[in-house]
Short mmCIF file of C-alpha atoms in Angstrom, two decimals:
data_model
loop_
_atom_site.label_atom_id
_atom_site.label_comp_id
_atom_site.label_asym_id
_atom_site.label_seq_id
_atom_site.Cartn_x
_atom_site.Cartn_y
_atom_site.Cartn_z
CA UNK A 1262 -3.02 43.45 -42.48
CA UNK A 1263 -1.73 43.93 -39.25
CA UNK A 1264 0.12 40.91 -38.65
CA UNK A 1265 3.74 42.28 -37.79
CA UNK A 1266 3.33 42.53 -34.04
CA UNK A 1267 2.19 38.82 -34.02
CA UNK A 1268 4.83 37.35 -36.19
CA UNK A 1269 8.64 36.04 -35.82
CA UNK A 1270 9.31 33.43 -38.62
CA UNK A 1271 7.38 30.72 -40.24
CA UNK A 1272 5.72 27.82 -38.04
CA UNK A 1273 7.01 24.91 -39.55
CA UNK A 1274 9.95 24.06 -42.44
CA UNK A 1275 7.97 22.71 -45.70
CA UNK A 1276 4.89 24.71 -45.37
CA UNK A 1277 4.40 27.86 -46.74
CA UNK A 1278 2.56 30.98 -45.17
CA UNK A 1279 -0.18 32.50 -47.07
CA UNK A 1280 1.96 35.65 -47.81
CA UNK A 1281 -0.12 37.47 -50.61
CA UNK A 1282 -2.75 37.46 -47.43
CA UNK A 1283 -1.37 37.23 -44.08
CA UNK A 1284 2.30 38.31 -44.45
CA UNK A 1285 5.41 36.46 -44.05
CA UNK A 1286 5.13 34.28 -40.81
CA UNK A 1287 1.84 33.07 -41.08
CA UNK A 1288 1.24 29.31 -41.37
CA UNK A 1289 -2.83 29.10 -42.57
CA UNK A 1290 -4.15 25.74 -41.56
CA UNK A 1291 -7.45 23.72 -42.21
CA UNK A 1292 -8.32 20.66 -40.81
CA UNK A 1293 -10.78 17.80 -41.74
CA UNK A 1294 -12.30 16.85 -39.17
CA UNK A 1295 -15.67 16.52 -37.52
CA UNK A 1296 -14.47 18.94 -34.60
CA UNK A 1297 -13.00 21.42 -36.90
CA UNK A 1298 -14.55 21.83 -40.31
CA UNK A 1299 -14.82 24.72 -41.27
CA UNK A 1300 -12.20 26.38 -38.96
CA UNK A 1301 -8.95 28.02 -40.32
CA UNK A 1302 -6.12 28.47 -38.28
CA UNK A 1303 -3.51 31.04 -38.82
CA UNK A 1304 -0.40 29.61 -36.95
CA UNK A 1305 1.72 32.49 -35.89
CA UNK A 1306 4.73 32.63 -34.04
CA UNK A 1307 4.27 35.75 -31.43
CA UNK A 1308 7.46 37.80 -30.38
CA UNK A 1309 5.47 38.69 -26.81
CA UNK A 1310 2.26 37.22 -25.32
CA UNK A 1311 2.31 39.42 -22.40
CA UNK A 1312 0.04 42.12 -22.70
CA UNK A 1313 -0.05 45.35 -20.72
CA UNK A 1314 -3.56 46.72 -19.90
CA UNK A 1315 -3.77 50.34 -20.81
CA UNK A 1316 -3.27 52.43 -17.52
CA UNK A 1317 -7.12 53.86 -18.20
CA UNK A 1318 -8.72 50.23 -17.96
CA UNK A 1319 -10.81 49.43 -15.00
CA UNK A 1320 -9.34 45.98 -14.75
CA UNK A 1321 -8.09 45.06 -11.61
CA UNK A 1322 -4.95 43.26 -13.09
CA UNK A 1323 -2.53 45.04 -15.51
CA UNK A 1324 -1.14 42.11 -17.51
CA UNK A 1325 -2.92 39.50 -20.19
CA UNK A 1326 -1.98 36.46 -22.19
CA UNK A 1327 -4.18 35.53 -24.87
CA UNK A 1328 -2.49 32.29 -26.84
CA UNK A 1329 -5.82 32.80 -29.43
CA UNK A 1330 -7.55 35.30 -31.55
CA UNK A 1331 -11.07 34.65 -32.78
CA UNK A 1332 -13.04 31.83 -31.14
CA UNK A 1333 -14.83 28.94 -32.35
CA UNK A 1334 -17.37 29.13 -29.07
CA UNK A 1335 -19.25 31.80 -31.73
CA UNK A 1336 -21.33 33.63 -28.73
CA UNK A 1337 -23.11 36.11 -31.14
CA UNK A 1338 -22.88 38.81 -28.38
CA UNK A 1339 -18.34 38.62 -27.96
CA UNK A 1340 -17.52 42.25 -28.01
CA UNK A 1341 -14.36 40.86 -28.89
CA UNK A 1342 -15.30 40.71 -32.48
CA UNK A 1343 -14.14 43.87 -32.86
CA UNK A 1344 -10.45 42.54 -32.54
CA UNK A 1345 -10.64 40.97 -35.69
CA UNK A 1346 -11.11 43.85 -37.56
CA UNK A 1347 -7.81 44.78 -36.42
CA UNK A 1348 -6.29 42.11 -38.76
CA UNK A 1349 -8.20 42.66 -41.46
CA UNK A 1350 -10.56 39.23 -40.80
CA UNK A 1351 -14.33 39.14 -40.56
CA UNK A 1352 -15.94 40.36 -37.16
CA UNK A 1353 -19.12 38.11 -38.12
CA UNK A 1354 -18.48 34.51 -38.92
CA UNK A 1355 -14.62 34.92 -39.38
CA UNK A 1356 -14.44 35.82 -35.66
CA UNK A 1357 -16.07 31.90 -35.32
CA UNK A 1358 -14.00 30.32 -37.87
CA UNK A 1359 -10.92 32.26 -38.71
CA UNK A 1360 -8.72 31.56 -35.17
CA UNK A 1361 -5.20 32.99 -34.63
CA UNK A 1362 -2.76 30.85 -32.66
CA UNK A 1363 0.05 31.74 -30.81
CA UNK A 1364 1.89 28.46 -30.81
CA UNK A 1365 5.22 29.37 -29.68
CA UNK A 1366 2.86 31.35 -26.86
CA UNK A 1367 4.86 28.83 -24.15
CA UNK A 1368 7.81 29.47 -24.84
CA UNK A 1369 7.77 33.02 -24.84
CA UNK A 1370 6.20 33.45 -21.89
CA UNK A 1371 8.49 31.38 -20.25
CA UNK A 1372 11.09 33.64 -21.50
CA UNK A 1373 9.38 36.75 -20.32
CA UNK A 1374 8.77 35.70 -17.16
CA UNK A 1375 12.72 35.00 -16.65
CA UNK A 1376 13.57 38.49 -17.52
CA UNK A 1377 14.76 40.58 -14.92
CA UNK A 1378 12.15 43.41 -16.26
CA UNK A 1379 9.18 41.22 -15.33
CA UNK A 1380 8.21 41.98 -11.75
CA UNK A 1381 5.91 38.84 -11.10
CA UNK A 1382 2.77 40.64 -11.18
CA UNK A 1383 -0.87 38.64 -11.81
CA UNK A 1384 -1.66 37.83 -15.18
CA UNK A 1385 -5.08 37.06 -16.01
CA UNK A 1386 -6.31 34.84 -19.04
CA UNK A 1387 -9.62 34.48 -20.60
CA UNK A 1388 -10.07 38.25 -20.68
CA UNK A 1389 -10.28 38.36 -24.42
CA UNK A 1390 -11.26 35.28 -25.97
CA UNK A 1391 -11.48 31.43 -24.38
CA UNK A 1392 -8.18 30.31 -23.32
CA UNK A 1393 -10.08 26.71 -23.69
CA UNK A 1394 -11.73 26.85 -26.38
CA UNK A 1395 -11.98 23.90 -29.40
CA UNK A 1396 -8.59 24.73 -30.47
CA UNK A 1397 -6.53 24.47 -27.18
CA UNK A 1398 -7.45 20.61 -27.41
CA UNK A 1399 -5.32 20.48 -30.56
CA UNK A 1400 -2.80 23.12 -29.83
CA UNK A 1401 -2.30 22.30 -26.42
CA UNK A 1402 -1.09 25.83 -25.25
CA UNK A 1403 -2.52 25.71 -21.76
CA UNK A 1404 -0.03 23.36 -19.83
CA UNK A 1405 2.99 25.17 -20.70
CA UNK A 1406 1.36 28.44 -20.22
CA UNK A 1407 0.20 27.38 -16.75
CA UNK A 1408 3.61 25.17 -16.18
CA UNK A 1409 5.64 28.21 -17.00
CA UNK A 1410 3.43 30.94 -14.67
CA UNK A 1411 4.47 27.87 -12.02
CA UNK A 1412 7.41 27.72 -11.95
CA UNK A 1413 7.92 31.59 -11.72
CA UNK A 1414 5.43 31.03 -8.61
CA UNK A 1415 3.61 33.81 -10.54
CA UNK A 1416 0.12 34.61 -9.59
CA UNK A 1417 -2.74 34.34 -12.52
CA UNK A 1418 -6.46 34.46 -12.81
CA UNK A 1419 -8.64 31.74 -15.86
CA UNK A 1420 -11.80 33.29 -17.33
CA UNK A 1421 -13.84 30.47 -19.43
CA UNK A 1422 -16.40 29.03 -20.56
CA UNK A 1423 -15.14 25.62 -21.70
CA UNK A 1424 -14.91 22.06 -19.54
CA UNK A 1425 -11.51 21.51 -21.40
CA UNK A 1426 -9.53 23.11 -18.51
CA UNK A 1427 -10.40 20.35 -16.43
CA UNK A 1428 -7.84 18.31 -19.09
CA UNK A 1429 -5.20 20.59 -16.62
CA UNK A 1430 -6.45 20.19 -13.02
CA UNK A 1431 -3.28 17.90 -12.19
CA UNK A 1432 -1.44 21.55 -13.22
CA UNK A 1433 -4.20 23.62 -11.41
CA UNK A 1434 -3.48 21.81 -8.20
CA UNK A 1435 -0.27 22.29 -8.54
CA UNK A 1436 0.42 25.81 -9.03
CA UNK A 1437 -2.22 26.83 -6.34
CA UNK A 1438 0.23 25.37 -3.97
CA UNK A 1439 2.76 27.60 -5.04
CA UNK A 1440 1.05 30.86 -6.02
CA UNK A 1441 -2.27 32.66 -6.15
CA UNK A 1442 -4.59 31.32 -8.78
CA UNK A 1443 -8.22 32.40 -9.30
CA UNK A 1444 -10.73 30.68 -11.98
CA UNK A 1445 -13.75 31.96 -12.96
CA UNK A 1446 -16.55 29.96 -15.36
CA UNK A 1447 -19.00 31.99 -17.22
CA UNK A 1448 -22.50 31.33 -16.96
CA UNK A 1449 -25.29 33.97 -17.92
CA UNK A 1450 -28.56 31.40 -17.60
CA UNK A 1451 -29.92 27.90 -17.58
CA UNK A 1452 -31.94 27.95 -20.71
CA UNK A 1453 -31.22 25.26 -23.24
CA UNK A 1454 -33.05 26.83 -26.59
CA UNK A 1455 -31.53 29.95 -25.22
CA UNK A 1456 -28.03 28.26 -25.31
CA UNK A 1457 -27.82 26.41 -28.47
CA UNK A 1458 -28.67 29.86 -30.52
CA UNK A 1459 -26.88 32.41 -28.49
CA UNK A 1460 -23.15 30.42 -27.44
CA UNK A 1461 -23.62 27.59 -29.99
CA UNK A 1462 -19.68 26.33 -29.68
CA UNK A 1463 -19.58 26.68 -26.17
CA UNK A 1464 -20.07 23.34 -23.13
CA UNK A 1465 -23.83 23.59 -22.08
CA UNK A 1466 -24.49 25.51 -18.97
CA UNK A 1467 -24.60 22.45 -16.66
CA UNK A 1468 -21.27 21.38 -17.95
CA UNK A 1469 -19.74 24.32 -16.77
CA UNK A 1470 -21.21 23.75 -13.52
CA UNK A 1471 -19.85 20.84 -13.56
CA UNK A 1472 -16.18 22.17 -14.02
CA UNK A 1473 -16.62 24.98 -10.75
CA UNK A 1474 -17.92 21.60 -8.69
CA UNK A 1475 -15.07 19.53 -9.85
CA UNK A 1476 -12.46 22.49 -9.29
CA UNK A 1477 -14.39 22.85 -5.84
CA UNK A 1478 -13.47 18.86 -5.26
CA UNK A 1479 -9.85 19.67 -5.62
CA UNK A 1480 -9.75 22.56 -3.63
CA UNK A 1481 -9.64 25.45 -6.07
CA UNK A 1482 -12.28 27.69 -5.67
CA UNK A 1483 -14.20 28.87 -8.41
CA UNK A 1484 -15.54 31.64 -8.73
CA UNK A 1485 -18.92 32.55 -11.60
CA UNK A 1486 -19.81 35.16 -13.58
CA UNK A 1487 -23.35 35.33 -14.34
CA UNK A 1488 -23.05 36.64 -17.79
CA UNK A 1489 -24.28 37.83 -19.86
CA UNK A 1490 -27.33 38.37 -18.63
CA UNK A 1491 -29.75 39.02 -21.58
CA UNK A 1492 -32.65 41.41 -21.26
CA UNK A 1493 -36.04 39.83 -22.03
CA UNK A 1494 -34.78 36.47 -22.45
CA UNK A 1495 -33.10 35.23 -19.22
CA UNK A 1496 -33.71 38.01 -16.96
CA UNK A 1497 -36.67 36.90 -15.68
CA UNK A 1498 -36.93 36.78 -11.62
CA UNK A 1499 -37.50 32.74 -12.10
CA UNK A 1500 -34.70 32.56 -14.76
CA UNK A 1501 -32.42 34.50 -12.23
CA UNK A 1502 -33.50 32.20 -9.22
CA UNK A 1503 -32.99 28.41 -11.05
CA UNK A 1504 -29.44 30.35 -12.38
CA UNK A 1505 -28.51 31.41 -8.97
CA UNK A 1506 -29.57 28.15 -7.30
CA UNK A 1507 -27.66 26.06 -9.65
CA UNK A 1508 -24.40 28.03 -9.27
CA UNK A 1509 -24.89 28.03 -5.53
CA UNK A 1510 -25.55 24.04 -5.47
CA UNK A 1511 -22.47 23.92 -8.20
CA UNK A 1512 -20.31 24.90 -5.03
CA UNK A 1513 -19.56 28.43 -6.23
CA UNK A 1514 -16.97 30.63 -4.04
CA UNK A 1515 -19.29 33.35 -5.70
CA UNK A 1516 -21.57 34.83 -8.18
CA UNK A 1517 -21.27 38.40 -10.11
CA UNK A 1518 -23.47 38.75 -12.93
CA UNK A 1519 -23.05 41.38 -15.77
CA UNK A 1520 -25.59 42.35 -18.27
CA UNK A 1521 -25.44 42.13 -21.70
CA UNK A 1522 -23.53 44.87 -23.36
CA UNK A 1523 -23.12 45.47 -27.22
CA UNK A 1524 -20.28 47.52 -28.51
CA UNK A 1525 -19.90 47.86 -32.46
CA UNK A 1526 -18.47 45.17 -34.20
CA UNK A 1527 -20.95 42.45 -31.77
CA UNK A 1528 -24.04 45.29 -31.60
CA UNK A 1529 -24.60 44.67 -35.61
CA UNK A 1530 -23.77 40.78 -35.06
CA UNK A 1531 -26.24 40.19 -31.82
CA UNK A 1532 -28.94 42.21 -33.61
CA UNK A 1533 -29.02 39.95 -36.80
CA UNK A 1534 -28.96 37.46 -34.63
CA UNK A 1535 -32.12 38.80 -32.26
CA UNK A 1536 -33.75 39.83 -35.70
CA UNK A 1537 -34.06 36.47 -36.97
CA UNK A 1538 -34.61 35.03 -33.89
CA UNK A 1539 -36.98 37.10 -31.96
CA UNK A 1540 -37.52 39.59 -34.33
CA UNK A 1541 -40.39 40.66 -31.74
CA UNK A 1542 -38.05 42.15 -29.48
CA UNK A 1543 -35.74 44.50 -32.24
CA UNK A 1544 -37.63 47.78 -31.48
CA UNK A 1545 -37.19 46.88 -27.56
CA UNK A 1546 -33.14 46.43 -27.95
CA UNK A 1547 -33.31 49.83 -29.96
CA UNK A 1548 -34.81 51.67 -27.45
CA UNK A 1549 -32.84 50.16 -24.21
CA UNK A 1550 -29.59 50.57 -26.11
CA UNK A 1551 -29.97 53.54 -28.04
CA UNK A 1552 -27.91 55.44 -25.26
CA UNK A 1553 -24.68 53.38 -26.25
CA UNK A 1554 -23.52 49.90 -25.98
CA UNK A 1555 -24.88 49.28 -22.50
CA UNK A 1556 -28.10 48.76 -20.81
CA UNK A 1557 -29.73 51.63 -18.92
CA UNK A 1558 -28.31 52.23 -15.16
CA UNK A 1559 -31.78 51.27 -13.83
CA UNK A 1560 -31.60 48.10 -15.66
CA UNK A 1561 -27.73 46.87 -14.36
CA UNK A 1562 -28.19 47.89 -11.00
CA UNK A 1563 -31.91 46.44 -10.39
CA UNK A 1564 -30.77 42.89 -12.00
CA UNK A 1565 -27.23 43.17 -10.02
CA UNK A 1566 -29.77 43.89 -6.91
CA UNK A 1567 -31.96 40.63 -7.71
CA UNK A 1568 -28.82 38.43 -7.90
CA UNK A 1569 -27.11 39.44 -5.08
CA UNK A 1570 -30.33 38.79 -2.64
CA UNK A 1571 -30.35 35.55 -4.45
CA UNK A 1572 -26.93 34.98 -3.98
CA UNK A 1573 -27.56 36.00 -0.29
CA UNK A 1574 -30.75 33.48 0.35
CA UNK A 1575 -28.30 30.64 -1.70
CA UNK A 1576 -25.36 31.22 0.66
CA UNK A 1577 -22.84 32.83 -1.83
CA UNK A 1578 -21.95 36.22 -2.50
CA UNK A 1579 -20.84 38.63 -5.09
CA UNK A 1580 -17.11 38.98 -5.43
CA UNK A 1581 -15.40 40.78 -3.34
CA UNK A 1582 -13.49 44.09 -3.52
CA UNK A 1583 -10.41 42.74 -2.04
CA UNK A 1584 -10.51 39.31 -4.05
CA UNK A 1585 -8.05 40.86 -6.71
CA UNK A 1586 -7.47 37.33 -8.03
CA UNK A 1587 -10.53 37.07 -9.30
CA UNK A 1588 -11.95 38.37 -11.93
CA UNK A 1589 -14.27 41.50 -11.61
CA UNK A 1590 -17.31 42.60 -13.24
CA UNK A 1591 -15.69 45.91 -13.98
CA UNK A 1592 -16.42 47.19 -17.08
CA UNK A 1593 -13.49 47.50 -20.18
CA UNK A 1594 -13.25 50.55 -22.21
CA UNK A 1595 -12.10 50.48 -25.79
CA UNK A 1596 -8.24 50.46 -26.21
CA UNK A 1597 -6.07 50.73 -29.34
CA UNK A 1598 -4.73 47.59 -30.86
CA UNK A 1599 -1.12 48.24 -30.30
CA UNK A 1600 -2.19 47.00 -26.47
CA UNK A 1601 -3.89 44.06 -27.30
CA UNK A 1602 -7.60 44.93 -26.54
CA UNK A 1603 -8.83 43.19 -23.21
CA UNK A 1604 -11.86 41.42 -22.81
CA UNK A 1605 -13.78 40.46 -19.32
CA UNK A 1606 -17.14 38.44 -19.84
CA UNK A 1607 -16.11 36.01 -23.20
CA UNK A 1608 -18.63 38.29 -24.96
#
């Protein structure tokens, strides 16, 4: 397994790691309880949680912190199953159930941002997996995280899907007054049935409305991403319009939607998943993506055309070029694991 780059030392005195599996330095954890069964945490004690984008990325931020591996949201379409492989864990249901934690992830940010290498630049969260998903509300990562980028004054950008972050508006608040922070929620679509199948551990879509109105209330814009947007099931011009309209009367700062994409590792996940389903539409996913992992040209830019004039007729807009605090729908391209692969849309 690949496990030295995450480790230090044990978690805690009087329990032992799983060795014969993980390595030394890894604390394996279940928990009992209605909220958890069936999750296993791997407690690890990171020796960085800064992560530098590879200069060939398209993101428009160079740094990440990503206190998790795995997530328990299970959105059968998170190209960040792929990550998992890189540890030797399951890209299919261990990606759901088998979650990495960073719990010293505080700490050590708070000493990397004190170094007198680190030149204060934005760090953006939520780019690989959910920064709030079910386990932050046991490990509580988040407020130091966020009280440690604050008191550097350090400018950072939230990607997520959950309604847990609103747990840290006090600390929101707080560091927009000293510093640049962007947030971003991800919603692709409205549809319930939709929902419960394709992001089963995730808030439903109107509770993450919810969390860009109350940010709104407190005067931290929010921005959304509309994605993913899935072809033949919520890509339909009335689907678009109740998703738009809802973001819009959400308060929004904007919308940017992004279609669905499927590299390997979430391609053979998403298709078992459309197979059993809506095994009806299998041959139609083979043909749109047999050029790769994304959806024709055509396809992007005519449902990135229908949003936008919806955004337009709503009174919101796609995000801007300039806004480099928020995250863009630019697309990622692979990267090796030694840089901590980066992921955009919680997919």
């Amino acid at each position: 397994m690949r496990w030295d780059n995450l480790t230090d030392e044990p978690v805690e005195h009087g329990r032992t790691p799983d060795a014969a599996l993980f390595g030394a330095g890894v604390v394996t954890t279940q928990i009992d309880t209605p909220e958890f069964r069936g999750i296993t945490f791997h407690e690890v004690r990171a020796r960085s949680v800064l992560n530098r984008v590879p200069g060939a990325s398209r993101m428009p931020f160079e740094w990440t912190v990503n206190p998790y591996r795995g997530c328990s949201h299970a959105c059968v379409y998170c190209f960040a199953r792929k990550t998992h492989g890189y540890l030797d864990l399951d890209t299919g249901i261990g990606f759901d159930t088998q979650i990495v934690v960073k719990v010293n992830a505080p700490e050590v940010l708070r000493r990397q941002l004190g170094s007198g290498r680190w030149r204060g630049d934005h760090v953006a969260m939520g780019t690989n997996v959910d920064c709030y998903q079910r386990a932050e509300g046991r490990y509580r990562l988040m407020p130091g995280i966020i009280s440690a980028l604050t008191e550097h004054a350090n400018p950072f950008s939230i990607l997520t899907k959950g309604t847990l972050i609103l747990r840290d508006l006090d600390l929101l608040v707080r560091a927009a007054e000293v510093t640049d922070v962007g947030i971003s929620v991800s919603v692709g679509f409205l549809d319930s049935e939709l929902w419960r199948t394709v992001e089963p551990g995730t808030p439903a879509p109107e509770r993450r409305l919810d969390v860009v109105r109350a940010l709104g209330e407190h005067g931290i814009g929010c921005g959304v991403l509309m994605a993913p947007v899935i072809p033949f099931l919520s890509d339909e011009p009335e689907q678009l319009r109740a998703t738009v309209a809802a973001i819009a009367a959400a308060g929004a700062t904007s919308v940017t939607p992004l279609v669905l994409h499927l590299r390997p590792g979430a391609r053979e996940w998403f298709m078992a998943w459309l197979a059993e389903h809506h095994p009806y539409l299998v041959r139609r996913y083979e043909r749109m993506y047999a050029g790769g992992s994304y959806a024709p040209t055509w396809y992007q830019r005519r449902i990135t055309r229908q949003v936008h004039e919806l955004a337009r007729e709503y009174g919101i807009g796609p995000t801007r070029a300039g806004a480099a605090r928020r995250i863009s729908p630019a697309q990622p391209e692979p990267v090796p694991e030694a840089a901590e692969p980066t992921q955009l849309t919680l997919m």
